[in-house]
């Protein structure tokens, strides 16, 4: 008789994908940036803006609680820092790396900043605006549509969020 094993169901395996996998290293930096948010009780979301050559122009983590600003999402903070670094509002040729699917506000900010690529980790089924609830960045009615690369290190990004909510409930 086989010993009884009480295993939790495993998540579906993520198949290798060269386009997605090349963004794993910067996503690890975004996960490290997200971890900074928890010190102030903020939900751990982290974002980077990479220049066309891959250098980090801006980084940000969710600071809504830290500074009492409802718009202080990781993506907005990273866009502001990158625009200061570049010296103008256009972030043409840049890539946004973010641990959680952007909300409608952040998707709007990404379109307005002319960022050309968005790479995200975990999907946000309740509020995501990059394919889940809305698909703002690929809406053909808008005149700027960045490339969207979802699911990069999604299990790691989701685990970081889950760990936060498990201890802040
Ligand atoms: Zn947002």
mmCIF file of C-alpha atoms and ligand atoms in Angstrom:
data_model
loop_
_atom_site.group_PDB
_atom_site.id
_atom_site.type_symbol
_atom_site.label_atom_id
_atom_site.label_comp_id
_atom_site.label_asym_id
_atom_site.label_seq_id
_atom_site.Cartn_x
_atom_site.Cartn_y
_atom_site.Cartn_z
ATOM 1 C CA UNK A 1 0.000 0.000 0.000
ATOM 2 C CA UNK A 2 1.248 3.476 -0.874
ATOM 3 C CA UNK A 3 1.831 5.828 2.061
ATOM 4 C CA UNK A 4 -0.799 8.546 2.066
ATOM 5 C CA UNK A 5 0.562 11.879 0.816
ATOM 6 C CA UNK A 6 -1.433 14.993 1.509
ATOM 7 C CA UNK A 7 0.012 17.362 -1.078
ATOM 8 C CA UNK A 8 -1.423 20.765 -1.868
ATOM 9 C CA UNK A 9 -2.227 21.165 -5.571
ATOM 10 C CA UNK A 10 0.783 22.488 -7.484
ATOM 11 C CA UNK A 11 0.493 25.515 -9.754
ATOM 12 C CA UNK A 12 0.591 24.800 -13.476
ATOM 13 C CA UNK A 13 4.193 24.592 -14.712
ATOM 14 C CA UNK A 14 5.419 27.705 -16.519
ATOM 15 C CA UNK A 15 6.886 26.667 -19.867
ATOM 16 C CA UNK A 16 10.214 28.194 -20.960
ATOM 17 C CA UNK A 17 9.785 31.219 -23.204
ATOM 18 C CA UNK A 18 12.909 33.083 -24.413
ATOM 19 C CA UNK A 19 11.146 36.473 -24.704
ATOM 20 C CA UNK A 20 9.781 36.230 -21.175
ATOM 21 C CA UNK A 21 12.881 34.639 -19.660
ATOM 22 C CA UNK A 22 15.249 37.421 -20.800
ATOM 23 C CA UNK A 23 13.396 39.776 -18.435
ATOM 24 C CA UNK A 24 13.867 37.568 -15.370
ATOM 25 C CA UNK A 25 17.018 39.373 -14.141
ATOM 26 C CA UNK A 26 15.493 42.895 -14.101
ATOM 27 C CA UNK A 27 12.309 41.448 -12.586
ATOM 28 C CA UNK A 28 14.419 40.186 -9.654
ATOM 29 C CA UNK A 29 15.570 43.805 -9.126
ATOM 30 C CA UNK A 30 11.933 44.945 -9.179
ATOM 31 C CA UNK A 31 11.062 42.283 -6.583
ATOM 32 C CA UNK A 32 13.872 43.616 -4.364
ATOM 33 C CA UNK A 33 12.512 47.150 -4.843
ATOM 34 C CA UNK A 34 9.003 45.926 -3.910
ATOM 35 C CA UNK A 35 10.318 44.525 -0.626
ATOM 36 C CA UNK A 36 11.147 48.108 0.492
ATOM 37 C CA UNK A 37 7.420 48.933 0.585
ATOM 38 C CA UNK A 38 6.596 46.611 3.466
ATOM 39 C CA UNK A 39 8.595 48.693 5.994
ATOM 40 C CA UNK A 40 5.787 51.275 5.900
ATOM 41 C CA UNK A 41 2.960 48.755 5.657
ATOM 42 C CA UNK A 42 2.608 49.322 1.925
ATOM 43 C CA UNK A 43 1.638 46.491 -0.409
ATOM 44 C CA UNK A 44 4.901 45.215 -1.972
ATOM 45 C CA UNK A 45 4.858 46.307 -5.593
ATOM 46 C CA UNK A 46 8.117 47.374 -7.244
ATOM 47 C CA UNK A 47 8.886 48.946 -10.609
ATOM 48 C CA UNK A 48 11.882 49.938 -12.716
ATOM 49 C CA UNK A 49 12.202 52.035 -15.844
ATOM 50 C CA UNK A 50 15.037 50.805 -18.051
ATOM 51 C CA UNK A 51 16.547 53.005 -20.745
ATOM 52 C CA UNK A 52 16.977 51.744 -24.329
ATOM 53 C CA UNK A 53 20.440 50.414 -23.371
ATOM 54 C CA UNK A 54 19.082 48.593 -20.310
ATOM 55 C CA UNK A 55 20.381 50.992 -17.650
ATOM 56 C CA UNK A 56 18.048 51.676 -14.722
ATOM 57 C CA UNK A 57 16.705 55.248 -15.119
ATOM 58 C CA UNK A 58 14.105 55.086 -12.383
ATOM 59 C CA UNK A 59 12.910 52.818 -9.630
ATOM 60 C CA UNK A 60 9.914 52.984 -7.382
ATOM 61 C CA UNK A 61 7.912 51.038 -4.862
ATOM 62 C CA UNK A 62 4.384 51.497 -3.617
ATOM 63 C CA UNK A 63 4.412 54.395 -1.097
ATOM 64 C CA UNK A 64 0.701 55.031 -0.673
ATOM 65 C CA UNK A 65 0.801 54.582 3.103
ATOM 66 C CA UNK A 66 4.323 55.990 3.504
ATOM 67 C CA UNK A 67 3.469 59.423 2.090
ATOM 68 C CA UNK A 68 -0.338 59.362 2.211
ATOM 69 C CA UNK A 69 -0.663 59.734 -1.557
ATOM 70 C CA UNK A 70 -3.239 57.629 -3.405
ATOM 71 C CA UNK A 71 -1.269 58.019 -6.639
ATOM 72 C CA UNK A 72 2.084 56.867 -5.197
ATOM 73 C CA UNK A 73 2.025 53.514 -6.976
ATOM 74 C CA UNK A 74 5.376 51.907 -7.842
ATOM 75 C CA UNK A 75 5.004 52.620 -11.571
ATOM 76 C CA UNK A 76 4.230 56.327 -11.067
ATOM 77 C CA UNK A 77 7.188 56.722 -8.695
ATOM 78 C CA UNK A 78 9.527 55.006 -11.184
ATOM 79 C CA UNK A 79 8.225 57.093 -14.113
ATOM 80 C CA UNK A 80 8.774 60.329 -12.154
ATOM 81 C CA UNK A 81 12.346 59.344 -11.277
ATOM 82 C CA UNK A 82 13.108 58.280 -14.858
ATOM 83 C CA UNK A 83 11.698 61.522 -16.319
ATOM 84 C CA UNK A 84 13.891 63.508 -13.907
ATOM 85 C CA UNK A 85 16.917 61.428 -14.963
ATOM 86 C CA UNK A 86 16.214 61.901 -18.673
ATOM 87 C CA UNK A 87 15.270 65.568 -18.267
ATOM 88 C CA UNK A 88 11.963 65.373 -20.124
ATOM 89 C CA UNK A 89 8.557 63.679 -19.961
ATOM 90 C CA UNK A 90 9.005 61.419 -22.980
ATOM 91 C CA UNK A 91 10.410 57.995 -22.084
ATOM 92 C CA UNK A 92 10.502 56.739 -25.669
ATOM 93 C CA UNK A 93 12.436 53.494 -26.077
ATOM 94 C CA UNK A 94 12.198 52.688 -22.370
ATOM 95 C CA UNK A 95 10.911 49.509 -20.718
ATOM 96 C CA UNK A 96 8.827 49.366 -17.527
ATOM 97 C CA UNK A 97 9.424 46.332 -15.310
ATOM 98 C CA UNK A 98 6.754 45.894 -12.621
ATOM 99 C CA UNK A 99 5.972 43.042 -10.253
ATOM 100 C CA UNK A 100 2.167 43.383 -10.531
ATOM 101 C CA UNK A 101 -0.041 44.045 -13.548
ATOM 102 C CA UNK A 102 -0.574 47.845 -13.748
ATOM 103 C CA UNK A 103 -3.904 49.365 -12.670
ATOM 104 C CA UNK A 104 -5.855 51.780 -14.904
ATOM 105 C CA UNK A 105 -4.038 54.839 -13.479
ATOM 106 C CA UNK A 106 -0.588 53.347 -14.030
ATOM 107 C CA UNK A 107 -1.473 51.975 -17.471
ATOM 108 C CA UNK A 108 -2.574 55.522 -18.350
ATOM 109 C CA UNK A 109 0.668 56.991 -16.988
ATOM 110 C CA UNK A 110 2.680 54.452 -19.003
ATOM 111 C CA UNK A 111 0.838 55.417 -22.205
ATOM 112 C CA UNK A 112 1.319 59.150 -21.485
ATOM 113 C CA UNK A 113 5.045 58.688 -20.842
ATOM 114 C CA UNK A 114 5.489 56.939 -24.244
ATOM 115 C CA UNK A 115 7.190 53.949 -22.615
ATOM 116 C CA UNK A 116 7.520 51.337 -25.361
ATOM 117 C CA UNK A 117 7.430 48.077 -23.420
ATOM 118 C CA UNK A 118 5.816 46.878 -20.197
ATOM 119 C CA UNK A 119 7.006 43.670 -18.539
ATOM 120 C CA UNK A 120 4.957 42.527 -15.567
ATOM 121 C CA UNK A 121 4.932 39.652 -13.097
ATOM 122 C CA UNK A 122 1.727 38.654 -11.323
ATOM 123 C CA UNK A 123 -1.661 39.235 -12.913
ATOM 124 C CA UNK A 124 -4.227 41.304 -11.024
ATOM 125 C CA UNK A 125 -7.542 39.702 -11.889
ATOM 126 C CA UNK A 126 -9.503 42.313 -9.878
ATOM 127 C CA UNK A 127 -7.912 45.567 -11.045
ATOM 128 C CA UNK A 128 -5.344 44.821 -13.771
ATOM 129 C CA UNK A 129 -5.463 47.072 -16.818
ATOM 130 C CA UNK A 130 -2.993 45.129 -18.954
ATOM 131 C CA UNK A 131 -5.240 42.280 -19.996
ATOM 132 C CA UNK A 132 -7.178 41.194 -16.888
ATOM 133 C CA UNK A 133 -9.973 43.698 -16.188
ATOM 134 C CA UNK A 134 -9.101 46.200 -18.929
ATOM 135 C CA UNK A 135 -6.478 46.236 -21.664
ATOM 136 C CA UNK A 136 -5.659 49.941 -21.714
ATOM 137 C CA UNK A 137 -2.181 49.641 -23.201
ATOM 138 C CA UNK A 138 -3.265 47.617 -26.223
ATOM 139 C CA UNK A 139 -6.441 49.607 -26.894
ATOM 140 C CA UNK A 140 -6.318 50.444 -30.606
ATOM 141 C CA UNK A 141 -8.191 53.702 -29.988
ATOM 142 C CA UNK A 142 -5.104 55.124 -28.234
ATOM 143 C CA UNK A 143 -2.249 56.452 -30.336
ATOM 144 C CA UNK A 144 0.511 54.876 -28.250
ATOM 145 C CA UNK A 145 0.504 51.149 -27.567
ATOM 146 C CA UNK A 146 3.475 49.661 -25.730
ATOM 147 C CA UNK A 147 4.441 46.028 -26.161
ATOM 148 C CA UNK A 148 3.168 44.014 -23.151
ATOM 149 C CA UNK A 149 5.082 41.003 -21.769
ATOM 150 C CA UNK A 150 3.086 39.349 -18.938
ATOM 151 C CA UNK A 151 3.910 36.559 -16.457
ATOM 152 C CA UNK A 152 7.650 37.207 -15.919
ATOM 153 C CA UNK A 153 8.585 35.421 -12.650
ATOM 154 C CA UNK A 154 4.851 35.509 -11.910
ATOM 155 C CA UNK A 155 5.007 32.839 -9.146
ATOM 156 C CA UNK A 156 7.741 34.806 -7.284
ATOM 157 C CA UNK A 157 5.848 38.105 -7.618
ATOM 158 C CA UNK A 158 2.584 36.512 -6.490
ATOM 159 C CA UNK A 159 4.289 34.796 -3.540
ATOM 160 C CA UNK A 160 5.675 38.147 -2.323
ATOM 161 C CA UNK A 161 2.192 39.678 -2.373
ATOM 162 C CA UNK A 162 0.597 36.629 -0.756
ATOM 163 C CA UNK A 163 3.162 36.652 2.070
ATOM 164 C CA UNK A 164 2.341 40.321 2.742
ATOM 165 C CA UNK A 165 -1.417 39.780 2.859
ATOM 166 C CA UNK A 166 -1.001 36.683 5.048
ATOM 167 C CA UNK A 167 0.705 38.810 7.730
ATOM 168 C CA UNK A 168 -1.402 42.004 7.295
ATOM 169 C CA UNK A 169 -4.889 40.638 7.636
HETATM 170 ZN ZN1 LIG B 1 -1.234 51.566 -10.269
#
